[in-house]
Coordinates of C-alpha atoms and ligand atoms in Angstrom, one line a residue:
M196 CA 4.0 -7.2 -14.0
A197 CA 5.2 -4.7 -16.3
D198 CA 7.2 -1.6 -15.1
N199 CA 4.1 0.6 -15.6
R200 CA 2.4 -0.9 -12.6
T201 CA 2.5 -0.7 -8.8
F202 CA 0.7 -2.4 -5.9
T203 CA -1.0 -0.5 -3.1
M204 CA -3.1 -1.2 0.0
I205 CA -5.3 1.4 1.8
K206 CA -4.4 0.3 5.3
P207 CA -6.8 -0.5 8.2
D208 CA -6.4 2.9 9.9
A209 CA -7.5 4.7 6.7
V210 CA -10.4 2.3 6.0
K211 CA -11.8 2.6 9.5
A212 CA -11.5 6.4 9.4
G213 CA -13.6 6.5 6.3
H214 CA -10.9 7.6 3.9
I215 CA -11.3 5.0 1.0
G216 CA -13.1 7.4 -1.3
A217 CA -10.8 10.5 -0.7
I218 CA -7.7 8.3 -1.2
L219 CA -9.0 6.7 -4.4
A220 CA -9.8 10.3 -5.6
K221 CA -6.2 11.2 -5.0
I222 CA -5.0 8.1 -6.9
N223 CA -7.2 9.0 -10.0
E224 CA -6.1 12.6 -9.9
G225 CA -2.5 11.4 -9.8
G226 CA -3.1 9.8 -13.2
F227 CA -3.2 6.1 -12.1
R228 CA -5.6 3.6 -13.6
I229 CA -7.0 0.9 -11.3
V230 CA -6.5 -2.4 -13.0
A231 CA -7.4 -4.6 -9.9
M232 CA -9.0 -3.8 -6.7
K233 CA -10.7 -5.5 -3.7
L234 CA -11.8 -5.0 0.0
T235 CA -10.3 -7.8 2.0
Q236 CA -8.6 -8.6 5.3
L237 CA -5.2 -10.1 5.9
S238 CA -4.8 -13.0 8.5
N239 CA -2.0 -12.6 10.9
E240 CA -0.1 -15.2 9.0
K241 CA -0.6 -13.6 5.6
A242 CA 0.3 -10.1 6.9
G243 CA 3.5 -11.7 8.4
E244 CA 4.3 -13.2 5.1
F245 CA 3.7 -9.9 3.1
Y246 CA 6.0 -8.0 5.4
A247 CA 8.6 -10.9 5.8
V248 CA 11.4 -8.6 4.5
H249 CA 10.9 -6.5 7.8
K250 CA 11.0 -9.6 10.1
E251 CA 14.2 -8.5 12.0
R252 CA 12.9 -4.9 12.5
P253 CA 11.7 -3.8 15.9
F254 CA 8.4 -2.8 14.6
Y255 CA 7.6 -6.1 12.8
G256 CA 5.2 -7.6 15.4
E257 CA 3.2 -4.3 15.8
L258 CA 3.2 -3.9 11.9
V259 CA 1.7 -7.4 11.4
E260 CA -0.8 -6.9 14.2
F261 CA -1.9 -3.6 12.7
M262 CA -2.2 -4.9 9.1
S263 CA -4.4 -7.7 10.1
S264 CA -6.6 -5.7 12.5
G265 CA -9.2 -4.8 9.9
P266 CA -10.2 -4.7 6.3
I267 CA -7.8 -3.1 3.7
V268 CA -8.3 -2.1 0.1
A269 CA -5.7 -3.8 -2.1
A270 CA -5.2 -2.6 -5.7
I271 CA -2.9 -2.7 -8.7
L272 CA -2.4 0.6 -10.5
E273 CA -1.1 1.5 -13.8
K274 CA 0.8 4.6 -15.1
D275 CA 4.1 5.3 -16.8
N276 CA 6.8 5.2 -14.0
A277 CA 4.1 3.9 -11.6
V278 CA 6.4 2.7 -8.7
E279 CA 8.3 6.0 -8.3
D280 CA 5.4 8.3 -9.1
F281 CA 3.2 6.5 -6.5
R282 CA 5.8 6.8 -3.9
K283 CA 5.8 10.5 -4.6
L284 CA 2.1 10.7 -4.3
I285 CA 1.9 8.9 -0.9
G286 CA 4.9 10.7 0.7
A287 CA 7.4 9.8 3.3
T288 CA 6.8 6.8 5.7
D289 CA 6.6 9.1 8.7
P290 CA 3.6 11.4 7.9
S291 CA 5.3 14.3 9.8
K292 CA 8.0 14.2 7.2
A293 CA 5.6 13.7 4.2
E294 CA 5.3 16.6 1.7
P295 CA 2.1 18.7 2.1
G296 CA -0.7 17.4 -0.1
T297 CA 0.6 13.8 -0.2
I298 CA -1.8 10.9 0.8
R299 CA 0.3 10.3 4.0
A300 CA 0.4 13.9 4.9
L301 CA -3.4 14.2 4.5
Y302 CA -4.5 10.8 6.0
A303 CA -1.8 9.0 8.0
K304 CA -2.0 8.9 11.8
N305 CA 1.7 8.2 12.5
I306 CA 4.7 6.3 11.1
G307 CA 3.1 2.8 11.8
E308 CA -0.6 3.6 11.0
N309 CA 0.3 5.5 7.8
A310 CA -2.8 5.0 5.6
V311 CA -1.2 3.4 2.5
H312 CA 1.3 1.0 1.1
G313 CA 3.2 1.5 -2.1
S314 CA 5.6 -0.9 -3.6
D315 CA 9.2 0.1 -3.6
S316 CA 10.4 -1.5 -6.9
D317 CA 9.1 -3.0 -10.1
E318 CA 10.1 -6.4 -8.9
N319 CA 8.3 -6.1 -5.5
A320 CA 5.3 -4.6 -7.3
A321 CA 4.9 -7.7 -9.3
I322 CA 5.4 -10.1 -6.3
E323 CA 2.9 -8.1 -4.1
G324 CA 0.3 -7.8 -6.9
A325 CA 0.5 -11.6 -7.4
F326 CA 0.3 -12.1 -3.6
H327 CA -3.2 -10.5 -3.5
F328 CA -4.7 -11.1 -7.1
A329 CA -5.2 -14.1 -9.4
G330 CA -4.5 -13.3 -13.1
V331 CA -8.3 -13.3 -13.9
E332 CA -8.8 -10.5 -11.4
V333 CA -6.5 -8.1 -13.2
F334 CA -7.9 -6.1 -16.1
A335 CA -5.3 -4.8 -18.5
Ligands
UDP540 N1 6.9 1.1 10.0 C1 6.7 1.3 11.4 N2 7.8 1.9 12.0 C2 8.9 2.3 11.4 C3 9.0 2.1 10.0 C4 7.9 1.5 9.3 O1 5.7 0.9 12.0 O2 9.8 2.8 12.0 C5 5.7 0.4 9.3 C6 4.9 1.3 8.4 O3 3.6 1.0 8.4 C7 5.5 1.3 7.1 C8 5.8 -0.3 7.0 O4 6.2 -0.6 8.4 O5 4.7 1.6 6.1 C9 6.8 -0.8 6.1 O6 8.0 0.0 6.3 P1 8.9 0.6 5.1 O7 10.2 1.1 5.6 O8 8.9 -0.3 3.9 O9 8.0 2.0 4.8 P2 7.2 2.2 3.4 O10 7.8 1.5 2.2 O11 5.8 1.7 3.7 O12 7.2 3.8 3.3
MG541 MG1 8.3 -0.3 2.0

Protein backbone atom coordinates (compact mmCIF):
# COMPACT_ATOMS: atom_id res chain seq x y z
CA MET A 1 0.00 0.00 0.00
CA ALA A 2 1.26 3.49 -0.78
CA ASP A 3 2.09 5.88 2.08
CA ASN A 4 -1.13 7.82 1.49
CA ARG A 5 -3.21 4.99 2.99
CA THR A 6 -4.03 3.73 6.46
CA PHE A 7 -6.11 0.91 7.87
CA THR A 8 -8.85 1.26 10.49
CA MET A 9 -11.37 -0.82 12.37
CA ILE A 10 -14.46 0.47 14.16
CA LYS A 11 -14.23 -1.85 17.16
CA PRO A 12 -17.04 -4.00 18.65
CA ASP A 13 -17.83 -1.51 21.45
CA ALA A 14 -18.54 1.33 19.00
CA VAL A 15 -20.48 -0.89 16.59
CA LYS A 16 -22.65 -2.18 19.47
CA ALA A 17 -23.24 1.36 20.75
CA GLY A 18 -24.50 2.48 17.32
CA HIS A 19 -21.58 4.80 16.51
CA ILE A 20 -20.72 3.54 12.99
CA GLY A 21 -22.40 6.46 11.22
CA ALA A 22 -20.98 9.15 13.51
CA ILE A 23 -17.45 7.73 13.23
CA LEU A 24 -17.63 7.48 9.43
CA ALA A 25 -18.79 11.12 9.37
CA LYS A 26 -15.73 12.15 11.42
CA ILE A 27 -13.53 10.17 9.02
CA ASN A 28 -15.02 11.96 6.00
CA GLU A 29 -14.85 15.37 7.70
CA GLY A 30 -11.18 14.61 8.43
CA GLY A 31 -10.54 14.49 4.70
CA PHE A 32 -10.15 10.72 4.32
CA ARG A 33 -11.51 8.83 1.33
CA ILE A 34 -12.80 5.29 1.95
CA VAL A 35 -11.22 2.96 -0.64
CA ALA A 36 -12.29 -0.35 0.99
CA MET A 37 -14.87 -1.14 3.67
CA LYS A 38 -16.82 -4.03 5.21
CA LEU A 39 -18.80 -5.14 8.26
CA THR A 40 -17.19 -8.36 9.47
CA GLN A 41 -16.29 -10.32 12.61
CA LEU A 42 -12.87 -11.61 13.61
CA SER A 43 -12.60 -15.15 14.96
CA ASN A 44 -10.60 -15.53 18.17
CA GLU A 45 -7.75 -16.94 16.08
CA LYS A 46 -7.76 -14.09 13.53
CA ALA A 47 -7.91 -11.45 16.29
CA GLY A 48 -4.92 -13.15 17.94
CA GLU A 49 -3.06 -13.06 14.64
CA PHE A 50 -3.90 -9.40 13.99
CA TYR A 51 -2.59 -8.34 17.42
CA ALA A 52 0.30 -10.86 17.55
CA VAL A 53 2.75 -7.98 18.10
CA HIS A 54 1.15 -7.51 21.55
CA LYS A 55 1.33 -11.23 22.48
CA GLU A 56 3.59 -10.66 25.50
CA ARG A 57 1.58 -7.72 26.87
CA PRO A 58 -0.65 -8.33 29.94
CA PHE A 59 -3.78 -7.12 28.10
CA TYR A 60 -3.37 -9.45 25.07
CA GLY A 61 -5.93 -12.10 26.14
CA GLU A 62 -8.56 -9.53 26.97
CA LEU A 63 -7.86 -7.62 23.75
CA VAL A 64 -8.28 -10.74 21.59
CA GLU A 65 -11.49 -11.68 23.39
CA PHE A 66 -12.88 -8.15 22.99
CA MET A 67 -11.93 -7.79 19.32
CA SER A 68 -13.65 -11.09 18.44
CA SER A 69 -16.74 -10.39 20.59
CA GLY A 70 -18.87 -8.83 17.85
CA PRO A 71 -18.89 -7.26 14.41
CA ILE A 72 -16.38 -4.60 13.40
CA VAL A 73 -16.13 -2.27 10.43
CA ALA A 74 -12.81 -2.70 8.63
CA ALA A 75 -11.71 -0.01 6.16
CA ILE A 76 -8.78 1.30 4.16
CA LEU A 77 -8.57 5.11 4.08
CA GLU A 78 -6.74 7.40 1.70
CA LYS A 79 -5.35 10.88 2.35
CA ASP A 80 -1.95 12.58 2.14
CA ASN A 81 0.00 11.64 5.30
CA ALA A 82 -2.79 9.15 6.14
CA VAL A 83 -1.18 7.21 9.01
CA GLU A 84 -0.10 10.23 11.05
CA ASP A 85 -3.21 12.31 10.32
CA PHE A 86 -5.52 9.43 11.23
CA ARG A 87 -3.73 8.86 14.56
CA LYS A 88 -4.36 12.55 15.28
CA LEU A 89 -8.04 12.21 14.36
CA ILE A 90 -8.56 9.20 16.68
CA GLY A 91 -6.57 10.52 19.68
CA ALA A 92 -4.63 8.73 22.42
CA THR A 93 -5.13 5.01 23.17
CA ASP A 94 -6.58 5.94 26.58
CA PRO A 95 -9.67 8.08 25.88
CA SER A 96 -9.20 10.00 29.14
CA LYS A 97 -5.94 11.30 27.61
CA ALA A 98 -7.32 11.86 24.09
CA GLU A 99 -7.64 15.44 22.78
CA PRO A 100 -11.22 16.78 22.93
CA GLY A 101 -13.07 16.23 19.68
CA THR A 102 -11.05 13.15 18.67
CA ILE A 103 -12.93 9.95 17.86
CA ARG A 104 -11.69 8.20 20.99
CA ALA A 105 -12.49 11.21 23.22
CA LEU A 106 -16.02 11.19 21.81
CA TYR A 107 -16.80 7.48 21.52
CA ALA A 108 -14.32 5.25 23.41
CA LYS A 109 -15.33 3.62 26.70
CA ASN A 110 -11.87 2.98 28.18
CA ILE A 111 -8.27 2.11 27.22
CA GLY A 112 -9.28 -1.39 26.07
CA GLU A 113 -12.67 -0.73 24.47
CA ASN A 114 -11.49 2.36 22.64
CA ALA A 115 -13.79 2.57 19.60
CA VAL A 116 -11.26 2.50 16.76
CA HIS A 117 -7.98 1.10 15.50
CA GLY A 118 -5.51 3.09 13.43
CA SER A 119 -2.30 1.74 11.86
CA ASP A 120 0.95 3.01 13.41
CA SER A 121 3.16 3.00 10.28
CA ASP A 122 2.93 2.82 6.49
CA GLU A 123 4.37 -0.69 6.63
CA ASN A 124 1.73 -1.89 9.12
CA ALA A 125 -1.04 -0.11 7.20
CA ALA A 126 -0.14 -2.23 4.17
CA ILE A 127 0.05 -5.46 6.20
CA GLU A 128 -3.23 -4.77 8.03
CA GLY A 129 -5.09 -3.73 4.87
CA ALA A 130 -3.99 -6.93 3.12
CA PHE A 131 -5.01 -8.95 6.21
CA HIS A 132 -8.64 -7.88 5.73
CA PHE A 133 -9.06 -7.16 2.01
CA ALA A 134 -8.37 -8.89 -1.28
CA GLY A 135 -7.04 -6.71 -4.09
CA VAL A 136 -10.39 -6.66 -5.90
CA GLU A 137 -12.08 -5.23 -2.77
CA VAL A 138 -9.86 -2.13 -2.80
CA PHE A 139 -10.98 0.75 -5.04
CA ALA A 140 -8.25 3.20 -5.94
N1 LIG B 1 -4.90 -1.93 24.97
C1 LIG B 1 -5.37 -2.31 26.21
N2 LIG B 1 -4.67 -1.92 27.33
C2 LIG B 1 -3.55 -1.17 27.27
C3 LIG B 1 -3.06 -0.78 26.01
C4 LIG B 1 -3.76 -1.18 24.88
O1 LIG B 1 -6.38 -2.99 26.31
O2 LIG B 1 -2.97 -0.84 28.32
C5 LIG B 1 -5.63 -2.34 23.74
C6 LIG B 1 -6.42 -1.18 23.12
O3 LIG B 1 -7.62 -1.71 22.55
C7 LIG B 1 -5.46 -0.70 22.05
C8 LIG B 1 -4.85 -2.03 21.57
O4 LIG B 1 -4.71 -2.79 22.76
O5 LIG B 1 -6.10 0.03 21.04
C9 LIG B 1 -3.53 -1.92 20.86
O6 LIG B 1 -2.63 -1.23 21.71
P1 LIG B 1 -1.67 -0.09 21.11
O7 LIG B 1 -0.68 0.23 22.17
O8 LIG B 1 -1.18 -0.51 19.78
O9 LIG B 1 -2.66 1.16 21.00
P2 LIG B 1 -3.25 1.89 19.69
O10 LIG B 1 -2.21 1.82 18.61
O11 LIG B 1 -4.52 1.17 19.33
O12 LIG B 1 -3.52 3.30 20.14
MG1 LIG C 1 -1.20 0.21 17.85
